mmCIF file of C-alpha atoms in Angstrom:
data_model
loop_
_atom_site.group_PDB
_atom_site.id
_atom_site.type_symbol
_atom_site.label_atom_id
_atom_site.label_comp_id
_atom_site.label_asym_id
_atom_site.label_seq_id
_atom_site.Cartn_x
_atom_site.Cartn_y
_atom_site.Cartn_z
ATOM 1 C CA UNK A 191 0.000 0.000 0.000
ATOM 2 C CA UNK A 192 1.361 3.397 -0.997
ATOM 3 C CA UNK A 193 2.227 5.884 1.719
ATOM 4 C CA UNK A 194 0.919 9.421 1.389
ATOM 5 C CA UNK A 195 4.309 10.669 0.135
ATOM 6 C CA UNK A 196 4.658 7.803 -2.341
ATOM 7 C CA UNK A 197 1.141 8.392 -3.674
ATOM 8 C CA UNK A 198 1.827 12.097 -4.092
ATOM 9 C CA UNK A 199 5.143 11.314 -5.779
ATOM 10 C CA UNK A 200 3.342 9.002 -8.210
ATOM 11 C CA UNK A 201 0.833 11.755 -8.969
ATOM 12 C CA UNK A 202 3.627 14.313 -9.368
ATOM 13 C CA UNK A 203 5.397 12.083 -11.901
ATOM 14 C CA UNK A 204 2.188 11.767 -13.910
ATOM 15 C CA UNK A 205 1.576 15.518 -13.717
ATOM 16 C CA UNK A 206 5.183 16.291 -14.676
ATOM 17 C CA UNK A 207 4.663 14.318 -17.875
ATOM 18 C CA UNK A 208 1.543 16.317 -18.682
ATOM 19 C CA UNK A 209 3.011 19.782 -18.146
ATOM 20 C CA UNK A 210 6.310 18.912 -19.842
ATOM 21 C CA UNK A 211 4.760 17.372 -22.939
ATOM 22 C CA UNK A 212 2.261 20.210 -23.281
ATOM 23 C CA UNK A 213 5.266 22.528 -23.128
ATOM 24 C CA UNK A 214 6.927 20.626 -25.983
ATOM 25 C CA UNK A 215 4.080 21.742 -28.256
ATOM 26 C CA UNK A 216 5.268 25.349 -27.958
ATOM 27 C CA UNK A 217 8.668 24.299 -29.310
ATOM 28 C CA UNK A 218 6.990 22.970 -32.471
ATOM 29 C CA UNK A 219 4.142 25.487 -32.731
ATOM 30 C CA UNK A 220 2.918 26.330 -36.236
ATOM 31 C CA UNK A 221 4.144 29.673 -37.562
ATOM 32 C CA UNK A 222 3.382 29.435 -41.273
ATOM 33 C CA UNK A 223 6.894 30.643 -42.104
ATOM 34 C CA UNK A 224 10.086 28.980 -43.254
ATOM 35 C CA UNK A 225 13.399 29.288 -41.457
ATOM 36 C CA UNK A 226 14.584 32.301 -43.461
ATOM 37 C CA UNK A 227 11.385 34.255 -42.842
ATOM 38 C CA UNK A 228 11.459 33.365 -39.146
ATOM 39 C CA UNK A 229 14.992 34.662 -38.849
ATOM 40 C CA UNK A 230 13.994 37.919 -40.544
ATOM 41 C CA UNK A 231 11.373 38.454 -37.820
ATOM 42 C CA UNK A 232 13.839 37.865 -34.971
ATOM 43 C CA UNK A 233 13.522 40.735 -32.532
ATOM 44 C CA UNK A 234 9.861 41.463 -33.258
ATOM 45 C CA UNK A 235 7.356 41.242 -30.366
ATOM 46 C CA UNK A 236 5.604 38.151 -31.753
ATOM 47 C CA UNK A 237 8.810 36.267 -32.424
ATOM 48 C CA UNK A 238 9.966 37.286 -28.966
ATOM 49 C CA UNK A 239 6.782 35.818 -27.489
ATOM 50 C CA UNK A 240 7.320 32.588 -29.406
ATOM 51 C CA UNK A 241 10.908 32.240 -28.204
ATOM 52 C CA UNK A 242 9.884 33.053 -24.632
ATOM 53 C CA UNK A 243 7.247 30.310 -24.629
ATOM 54 C CA UNK A 244 9.676 27.878 -26.239
ATOM 55 C CA UNK A 245 12.424 28.570 -23.750
ATOM 56 C CA UNK A 246 10.322 28.722 -20.589
ATOM 57 C CA UNK A 247 7.871 25.888 -21.210
ATOM 58 C CA UNK A 248 9.825 23.729 -23.614
ATOM 59 C CA UNK A 249 13.245 23.908 -22.017
ATOM 60 C CA UNK A 250 12.524 21.666 -19.037
ATOM 61 C CA UNK A 251 10.458 19.073 -20.872
ATOM 62 C CA UNK A 252 12.917 16.542 -22.238
ATOM 63 C CA UNK A 253 15.390 16.803 -19.328
ATOM 64 C CA UNK A 254 12.742 16.115 -16.693
ATOM 65 C CA UNK A 255 11.188 13.301 -18.726
ATOM 66 C CA UNK A 256 14.590 11.660 -19.082
ATOM 67 C CA UNK A 257 15.352 12.131 -15.405
ATOM 68 C CA UNK A 258 12.014 10.596 -14.401
ATOM 69 C CA UNK A 259 12.687 7.607 -16.653
ATOM 70 C CA UNK A 260 16.033 6.996 -14.963
ATOM 71 C CA UNK A 261 14.484 7.405 -11.513
ATOM 72 C CA UNK A 262 11.775 4.855 -12.330
ATOM 73 C CA UNK A 263 14.077 2.295 -13.888
ATOM 74 C CA UNK A 264 16.382 2.380 -10.847
ATOM 75 C CA UNK A 265 13.488 1.270 -8.676
ATOM 76 C CA UNK A 266 12.140 -1.389 -11.040
ATOM 77 C CA UNK A 267 12.746 -5.095 -10.477
ATOM 78 C CA UNK A 268 11.962 -5.780 -14.144
ATOM 79 C CA UNK A 269 15.495 -4.857 -15.208
ATOM 80 C CA UNK A 270 16.735 -8.103 -13.660
ATOM 81 C CA UNK A 271 15.610 -9.973 -16.775
ATOM 82 C CA UNK A 272 17.361 -8.129 -19.612
ATOM 83 C CA UNK A 273 15.531 -9.898 -22.455
ATOM 84 C CA UNK A 274 12.067 -9.313 -21.024
ATOM 85 C CA UNK A 275 12.976 -5.745 -20.101
ATOM 86 C CA UNK A 276 14.176 -4.890 -23.617
ATOM 87 C CA UNK A 277 11.182 -6.650 -25.198
ATOM 88 C CA UNK A 278 8.854 -4.601 -23.046
ATOM 89 C CA UNK A 279 10.604 -1.322 -23.851
ATOM 90 C CA UNK A 280 10.597 -2.179 -27.551
ATOM 91 C CA UNK A 281 6.821 -2.578 -27.284
ATOM 92 C CA UNK A 282 6.232 0.591 -25.252
ATOM 93 C CA UNK A 283 8.837 2.943 -26.770
ATOM 94 C CA UNK A 284 10.410 1.702 -30.008
ATOM 95 C CA UNK A 285 7.344 0.240 -31.735
ATOM 96 C CA UNK A 286 5.169 3.328 -31.124
ATOM 97 C CA UNK A 287 8.004 5.527 -32.393
ATOM 98 C CA UNK A 288 8.245 3.608 -35.665
ATOM 99 C CA UNK A 289 4.465 3.455 -36.079
ATOM 100 C CA UNK A 290 4.037 7.181 -35.520
ATOM 101 C CA UNK A 291 6.902 7.929 -37.919
ATOM 102 C CA UNK A 292 5.158 5.786 -40.527
ATOM 103 C CA UNK A 293 1.892 7.625 -39.912
ATOM 104 C CA UNK A 294 3.729 10.934 -40.262
ATOM 105 C CA UNK A 295 5.017 9.932 -43.691
ATOM 106 C CA UNK A 296 1.583 8.650 -44.697
ATOM 107 C CA UNK A 297 -0.406 11.694 -43.618
ATOM 108 C CA UNK A 298 2.038 14.611 -43.822
ATOM 109 C CA UNK A 299 3.875 13.569 -46.987
ATOM 110 C CA UNK A 300 0.560 12.345 -48.385
ATOM 111 C CA UNK A 301 -0.945 15.791 -47.814
ATOM 112 C CA UNK A 302 2.089 17.354 -49.498
ATOM 113 C CA UNK A 303 1.524 15.179 -52.581
ATOM 114 C CA UNK A 304 -2.250 15.453 -52.818
ATOM 115 C CA UNK A 305 -3.066 18.844 -51.288
ATOM 116 C CA UNK A 306 0.110 20.808 -51.880
ATOM 117 C CA UNK A 307 1.007 21.076 -48.196
ATOM 118 C CA UNK A 308 4.468 22.536 -47.737
ATOM 119 C CA UNK A 309 6.053 19.516 -46.054
ATOM 120 C CA UNK A 310 8.811 16.929 -46.632
ATOM 121 C CA UNK A 311 8.136 14.111 -49.077
ATOM 122 C CA UNK A 312 10.039 10.832 -49.566
ATOM 123 C CA UNK A 313 13.207 11.426 -51.536
ATOM 124 C CA UNK A 314 14.804 7.992 -51.482
ATOM 125 C CA UNK A 315 14.770 4.652 -49.723
ATOM 126 C CA UNK A 316 17.433 5.888 -47.321
ATOM 127 C CA UNK A 317 15.292 8.933 -46.481
ATOM 128 C CA UNK A 318 12.365 6.640 -45.666
ATOM 129 C CA UNK A 319 14.603 4.429 -43.517
ATOM 130 C CA UNK A 320 15.923 7.403 -41.542
ATOM 131 C CA UNK A 321 12.450 8.870 -41.047
ATOM 132 C CA UNK A 322 11.175 5.556 -39.704
ATOM 133 C CA UNK A 323 14.071 4.386 -37.546
ATOM 134 C CA UNK A 324 16.200 7.534 -36.954
ATOM 135 C CA UNK A 325 19.353 5.502 -37.508
ATOM 136 C CA UNK A 326 21.885 8.292 -37.951
ATOM 137 C CA UNK A 327 20.145 11.664 -38.334
ATOM 138 C CA UNK A 328 17.199 13.595 -36.980
ATOM 139 C CA UNK A 329 13.950 13.124 -38.938
ATOM 140 C CA UNK A 330 12.423 15.852 -41.065
ATOM 141 C CA UNK A 331 8.794 15.381 -39.983
ATOM 142 C CA UNK A 332 8.569 14.004 -36.435
ATOM 143 C CA UNK A 333 11.465 16.024 -35.070
ATOM 144 C CA UNK A 334 10.588 15.139 -31.460
ATOM 145 C CA UNK A 335 11.189 11.405 -31.937
ATOM 146 C CA UNK A 336 14.977 11.324 -31.337
ATOM 147 C CA UNK A 337 14.057 11.520 -27.659
ATOM 148 C CA UNK A 338 12.267 8.152 -27.846
ATOM 149 C CA UNK A 339 15.050 6.693 -29.960
ATOM 150 C CA UNK A 340 17.749 7.699 -27.467
ATOM 151 C CA UNK A 341 15.579 6.792 -24.494
ATOM 152 C CA UNK A 342 15.135 3.283 -25.875
ATOM 153 C CA UNK A 343 18.924 2.908 -26.128
ATOM 154 C CA UNK A 344 19.223 4.098 -22.526
ATOM 155 C CA UNK A 345 16.637 1.493 -21.557
ATOM 156 C CA UNK A 346 18.604 -1.218 -23.353
ATOM 157 C CA UNK A 347 21.606 -0.282 -21.216
ATOM 158 C CA UNK A 348 19.520 0.203 -18.049
ATOM 159 C CA UNK A 349 20.010 -3.325 -16.601
ATOM 160 C CA UNK A 350 23.754 -2.641 -16.644
ATOM 161 C CA UNK A 351 23.508 0.968 -15.493
ATOM 162 C CA UNK A 352 21.433 0.168 -12.411
ATOM 163 C CA UNK A 353 24.089 -2.321 -11.284
ATOM 164 C CA UNK A 354 26.994 0.117 -11.545
ATOM 165 C CA UNK A 355 28.368 1.900 -8.469
ATOM 166 C CA UNK A 356 27.518 5.563 -8.051
ATOM 167 C CA UNK A 357 31.044 6.761 -8.902
ATOM 168 C CA UNK A 358 30.904 4.998 -12.282
ATOM 169 C CA UNK A 359 27.461 6.413 -12.993
ATOM 170 C CA UNK A 360 28.738 9.862 -12.112
ATOM 171 C CA UNK A 361 31.594 9.423 -14.584
ATOM 172 C CA UNK A 362 29.102 8.352 -17.281
ATOM 173 C CA UNK A 363 26.895 11.346 -16.556
ATOM 174 C CA UNK A 364 29.848 13.731 -16.744
ATOM 175 C CA UNK A 365 31.010 12.093 -19.966
ATOM 176 C CA UNK A 366 27.536 12.502 -21.471
ATOM 177 C CA UNK A 367 27.470 16.146 -20.379
ATOM 178 C CA UNK A 368 30.847 16.728 -22.028
ATOM 179 C CA UNK A 369 29.630 15.103 -25.242
ATOM 180 C CA UNK A 370 26.585 17.376 -25.167
ATOM 181 C CA UNK A 371 28.780 20.452 -24.747
ATOM 182 C CA UNK A 372 31.083 19.420 -27.590
ATOM 183 C CA UNK A 373 28.257 18.391 -29.896
ATOM 184 C CA UNK A 374 29.272 14.727 -29.923
ATOM 185 C CA UNK A 375 26.790 11.895 -29.978
ATOM 186 C CA UNK A 376 25.405 11.044 -33.427
ATOM 187 C CA UNK A 377 24.982 8.479 -34.746
ATOM 188 C CA UNK A 378 25.105 6.613 -31.416
ATOM 189 C CA UNK A 379 22.950 9.129 -29.533
ATOM 190 C CA UNK A 380 21.208 11.988 -31.266
ATOM 191 C CA UNK A 381 21.284 13.970 -28.020
ATOM 192 C CA UNK A 382 23.851 13.017 -25.423
ATOM 193 C CA UNK A 383 21.954 15.083 -22.844
ATOM 194 C CA UNK A 384 19.293 12.355 -22.730
ATOM 195 C CA UNK A 385 21.839 9.880 -21.371
ATOM 196 C CA UNK A 386 23.030 12.554 -18.934
ATOM 197 C CA UNK A 387 19.564 13.082 -17.480
ATOM 198 C CA UNK A 388 18.695 9.381 -17.561
ATOM 199 C CA UNK A 389 21.770 8.501 -15.492
ATOM 200 C CA UNK A 390 21.165 11.525 -13.268
ATOM 201 C CA UNK A 391 17.708 10.112 -12.592
ATOM 202 C CA UNK A 392 19.235 6.837 -11.422
ATOM 203 C CA UNK A 393 21.573 8.738 -9.111
ATOM 204 C CA UNK A 394 18.711 10.932 -7.916
ATOM 205 C CA UNK A 395 16.833 7.883 -6.701
ATOM 206 C CA UNK A 396 19.853 6.481 -4.890
ATOM 207 C CA UNK A 397 20.528 9.768 -3.133
ATOM 208 C CA UNK A 398 16.924 10.778 -2.456
ATOM 209 C CA UNK A 399 17.457 13.963 -4.466
ATOM 210 C CA UNK A 400 13.958 13.928 -5.954
ATOM 211 C CA UNK A 401 12.350 13.939 -2.515
ATOM 212 C CA UNK A 402 14.728 16.607 -1.236
ATOM 213 C CA UNK A 403 13.860 18.922 -4.132
ATOM 214 C CA UNK A 404 10.165 18.289 -3.497
ATOM 215 C CA UNK A 405 10.619 19.448 0.100
ATOM 216 C CA UNK A 406 12.360 22.695 -0.886
ATOM 217 C CA UNK A 407 10.392 25.929 -0.639
ATOM 218 C CA UNK A 408 9.014 26.679 -4.092
ATOM 219 C CA UNK A 409 10.966 29.906 -4.419
ATOM 220 C CA UNK A 410 14.273 28.199 -3.650
ATOM 221 C CA UNK A 411 13.629 25.421 -6.185
ATOM 222 C CA UNK A 412 12.664 27.983 -8.829
ATOM 223 C CA UNK A 413 15.525 30.405 -8.166
ATOM 224 C CA UNK A 414 18.204 28.833 -10.450
ATOM 225 C CA UNK A 415 15.724 28.702 -13.328
ATOM 226 C CA UNK A 416 14.590 32.277 -12.714
ATOM 227 C CA UNK A 417 18.200 33.494 -12.669
ATOM 228 C CA UNK A 418 19.410 31.568 -15.726
ATOM 229 C CA UNK A 419 16.377 31.915 -17.997
ATOM 230 C CA UNK A 420 16.705 35.697 -18.546
ATOM 231 C CA UNK A 421 20.257 35.154 -19.803
ATOM 232 C CA UNK A 422 19.079 32.352 -22.078
ATOM 233 C CA UNK A 423 16.298 34.534 -23.451
ATOM 234 C CA UNK A 424 18.622 37.483 -23.968
ATOM 235 C CA UNK A 425 20.999 35.479 -26.138
ATOM 236 C CA UNK A 426 18.125 33.764 -27.976
ATOM 237 C CA UNK A 427 16.285 36.989 -28.776
ATOM 238 C CA UNK A 428 19.382 39.062 -29.606
ATOM 239 C CA UNK A 429 21.540 37.076 -32.064
ATOM 240 C CA UNK A 430 24.115 39.857 -32.127
ATOM 241 C CA UNK A 431 24.879 39.093 -28.481
ATOM 242 C CA UNK A 432 25.002 35.315 -28.952
ATOM 243 C CA UNK A 433 27.592 33.405 -26.934
ATOM 244 C CA UNK A 434 30.340 31.343 -28.568
ATOM 245 C CA UNK A 435 29.424 27.704 -29.179
ATOM 246 C CA UNK A 436 30.861 26.033 -26.074
ATOM 247 C CA UNK A 437 29.667 28.799 -23.751
ATOM 248 C CA UNK A 438 26.187 28.719 -25.260
ATOM 249 C CA UNK A 439 26.099 24.937 -24.781
ATOM 250 C CA UNK A 440 27.167 25.297 -21.150
ATOM 251 C CA UNK A 441 24.428 27.841 -20.472
ATOM 252 C CA UNK A 442 21.896 25.667 -22.277
ATOM 253 C CA UNK A 443 22.754 22.601 -20.199
ATOM 254 C CA UNK A 444 22.659 24.626 -16.980
ATOM 255 C CA UNK A 445 19.234 25.978 -17.900
ATOM 256 C CA UNK A 446 17.988 22.455 -18.595
ATOM 257 C CA UNK A 447 19.165 21.237 -15.194
ATOM 258 C CA UNK A 448 17.554 24.217 -13.474
ATOM 259 C CA UNK A 449 14.354 23.754 -15.498
ATOM 260 C CA UNK A 450 14.115 20.083 -14.549
ATOM 261 C CA UNK A 451 14.316 21.042 -10.866
ATOM 262 C CA UNK A 452 11.778 23.835 -11.276
ATOM 263 C CA UNK A 453 9.220 21.784 -13.188
ATOM 264 C CA UNK A 454 9.562 18.863 -10.778
ATOM 265 C CA UNK A 455 8.868 21.159 -7.847
ATOM 266 C CA UNK A 456 5.944 22.637 -9.788
ATOM 267 C CA UNK A 457 4.550 19.155 -10.471
ATOM 268 C CA UNK A 458 4.871 18.306 -6.778
ATOM 269 C CA UNK A 459 2.883 21.424 -5.883
ATOM 270 C CA UNK A 460 0.210 20.652 -8.468
ATOM 271 C CA UNK A 461 -0.079 17.110 -7.102
ATOM 272 C CA UNK A 462 -1.351 18.639 -3.878
ATOM 273 C CA UNK A 463 -3.595 21.230 -5.511
ATOM 274 C CA UNK A 464 -7.140 21.365 -6.847
ATOM 275 C CA UNK A 465 -5.735 20.903 -10.363
ATOM 276 C CA UNK A 466 -4.552 17.368 -9.533
ATOM 277 C CA UNK A 467 -7.687 15.562 -10.707
ATOM 278 C CA UNK A 468 -7.861 17.305 -14.069
ATOM 279 C CA UNK A 469 -4.161 16.760 -14.787
ATOM 280 C CA UNK A 470 -4.333 13.078 -13.853
ATOM 281 C CA UNK A 471 -7.250 12.607 -16.251
ATOM 282 C CA UNK A 472 -5.072 14.057 -19.021
ATOM 283 C CA UNK A 473 -2.015 11.935 -18.169
ATOM 284 C CA UNK A 474 -3.031 8.736 -20.043
ATOM 285 C CA UNK A 475 -2.996 10.821 -23.234
ATOM 286 C CA UNK A 476 0.426 12.412 -22.604
ATOM 287 C CA UNK A 477 2.484 9.860 -24.547
ATOM 288 C CA UNK A 478 -0.074 9.954 -27.374
ATOM 289 C CA UNK A 479 0.233 13.750 -27.364
ATOM 290 C CA UNK A 480 4.024 13.576 -27.504
ATOM 291 C CA UNK A 481 3.990 11.220 -30.479
ATOM 292 C CA UNK A 482 1.158 12.756 -32.490
ATOM 293 C CA UNK A 483 1.349 16.497 -31.918
ATOM 294 C CA UNK A 484 3.614 17.284 -34.863
ATOM 295 C CA UNK A 485 1.395 15.390 -37.288
ATOM 296 C CA UNK A 486 -1.565 17.411 -36.034
ATOM 297 C CA UNK A 487 0.413 20.645 -36.280
ATOM 298 C CA UNK A 488 1.614 19.857 -39.812
ATOM 299 C CA UNK A 489 -1.958 19.115 -40.943
ATOM 300 C CA UNK A 490 -4.071 21.386 -38.751
ATOM 301 C CA UNK A 491 -1.763 24.363 -38.459
ATOM 302 C CA UNK A 492 -2.456 25.767 -41.924
ATOM 303 C CA UNK A 493 -6.220 25.239 -41.491
ATOM 304 C CA UNK A 494 -6.451 27.328 -38.329
ATOM 305 C CA UNK A 495 -3.700 29.568 -39.663
ATOM 306 C CA UNK A 496 -6.129 30.643 -42.385
ATOM 307 C CA UNK A 497 -8.277 32.092 -39.585
ATOM 308 C CA UNK A 498 -5.656 33.494 -37.220
ATOM 309 C CA UNK A 499 -2.918 34.241 -39.737
ATOM 310 C CA UNK A 500 0.796 33.488 -39.803
ATOM 311 C CA UNK A 501 3.401 34.737 -37.369
ATOM 312 C CA UNK A 502 3.279 38.521 -37.663
ATOM 313 C CA UNK A 503 -0.496 38.704 -38.138
ATOM 314 C CA UNK A 504 -2.567 40.549 -35.516
ATOM 315 C CA UNK A 505 -4.372 37.446 -34.213
ATOM 316 C CA UNK A 506 -1.389 35.099 -34.321
ATOM 317 C CA UNK A 507 -0.397 35.582 -30.639
ATOM 318 C CA UNK A 508 -3.813 34.224 -29.607
ATOM 319 C CA UNK A 509 -3.312 31.185 -31.829
ATOM 320 C CA UNK A 510 0.200 30.650 -30.499
ATOM 321 C CA UNK A 511 -0.907 30.762 -26.866
ATOM 322 C CA UNK A 512 -3.753 28.266 -27.305
ATOM 323 C CA UNK A 513 -2.035 25.841 -29.681
ATOM 324 C CA UNK A 514 -1.093 23.313 -26.957
ATOM 325 C CA UNK A 515 -4.677 23.276 -25.678
ATOM 326 C CA UNK A 516 -6.084 22.839 -29.194
ATOM 327 C CA UNK A 517 -3.696 19.970 -29.915
ATOM 328 C CA UNK A 518 -4.431 18.384 -26.525
ATOM 329 C CA UNK A 519 -8.185 18.551 -27.170
ATOM 330 C CA UNK A 520 -7.733 16.892 -30.574
ATOM 331 C CA UNK A 521 -5.516 14.193 -29.049
ATOM 332 C CA UNK A 522 -8.002 13.410 -26.285
ATOM 333 C CA UNK A 523 -10.842 13.074 -28.784
ATOM 334 C CA UNK A 524 -8.772 10.938 -31.144
ATOM 335 C CA UNK A 525 -7.331 8.796 -28.352
ATOM 336 C CA UNK A 526 -10.766 8.226 -26.807
ATOM 337 C CA UNK A 527 -12.254 7.226 -30.161
ATOM 338 C CA UNK A 528 -9.431 4.794 -30.836
ATOM 339 C CA UNK A 529 -9.736 3.322 -27.343
ATOM 340 C CA UNK A 530 -13.430 2.626 -27.896
ATOM 341 C CA UNK A 531 -13.331 1.476 -31.499
ATOM 342 C CA UNK A 532 -9.911 -0.171 -31.920
ATOM 343 C CA UNK A 533 -8.443 -0.698 -28.450
ATOM 344 C CA UNK A 534 -5.614 -2.877 -29.759
ATOM 345 C CA UNK A 535 -4.425 -0.062 -32.045
ATOM 346 C CA UNK A 536 -4.811 2.464 -29.233
ATOM 347 C CA UNK A 537 -2.605 0.291 -27.022
ATOM 348 C CA UNK A 538 0.043 -0.005 -29.731
ATOM 349 C CA UNK A 539 0.152 3.703 -30.556
ATOM 350 C CA UNK A 540 0.183 4.721 -26.902
ATOM 351 C CA UNK A 541 2.717 2.110 -25.801
ATOM 352 C CA UNK A 542 0.070 0.474 -23.625
ATOM 353 C CA UNK A 543 -1.004 3.693 -21.953
ATOM 354 C CA UNK A 544 -4.507 3.868 -23.451
ATOM 355 C CA UNK A 545 -7.355 1.364 -23.754
ATOM 356 C CA UNK A 546 -7.269 0.472 -20.064
ATOM 357 C CA UNK A 547 -3.565 -0.351 -19.899
ATOM 358 C CA UNK A 548 -2.609 3.008 -18.392
ATOM 359 C CA UNK A 549 -4.037 2.239 -14.958
ATOM 360 C CA UNK A 550 -1.600 -0.616 -14.535
ATOM 361 C CA UNK A 551 1.313 1.165 -16.157
ATOM 362 C CA UNK A 552 0.947 4.801 -15.236
ATOM 363 C CA UNK A 553 4.564 4.867 -14.164
ATOM 364 C CA UNK A 554 5.868 3.439 -17.421
ATOM 365 C CA UNK A 555 8.989 5.339 -18.411
ATOM 366 C CA UNK A 556 8.205 7.635 -21.305
#
């Protein structure tokens, strides 16, 4: 039977997934502009708003999700059987990734062919292979999926990692951080920071760090993020003042660490608030939201963009602010319909988190 603290921790983990994955949507929000046009608007109020939302709400998402995954795997007895563990993670992480990448090609590239949508289309067999499996480069459509790809590799190594002494894990974490700073990783890991936060999560469980952060006063837990984020925003919004590569990478990693601490403390607070029930009802759809949101943005962005306008239009800030809620609403409708009509497909696409499976596996590592 769960203690009160353990139950609240479980709720906080579920809520952290919700707020982090909703924040990811801001990173990929529809603008209606290409990279060159976006750069030409750098410094304008609307582009400043977009960058602010991306940095504040998107910055802590992947780090905290990776840290939670490491924390959970350290406490799981299922890693004792490596074959069963990897088979399970292939079913809950790798298979959904490949299926959603295939759906992205089908729907997004299909819309480009048939409707003239400005989107990537298959160029070769190797392009298709990379889009599906992310073997050596980031995909062109589902750009969020390298997280699942790298997380799966971390999970493959997890049975070994959880058996290593803390000093070895610390060395691995520092090595991953160095690789992130130097831009090393591909094609083994697309983002070395994912290994850094995954291993940090294992260490956090051993040292009780997660519980200690949860007990901090909210202002203390938020302070590093509040101090570092203005610097991050300054350099992001003013390219002329951009830091050199290694210094920018160091600031970026520091912000991600601070953001993970801040958003964890926020999730802990929300787990004890009136918002708890609503957020827990959303949580079964969080993985589905993570996997599907870019497909919905590719397809639905231009439709609603015809009403609100592109970045720079008077109504665009309203559209930008509500995009995560619009995508979430679409995901909840779609996920509910799939769960009722084709529960087996819902289970596959959600890694077992929908169609009734979520209640037994709410703490599955995302």
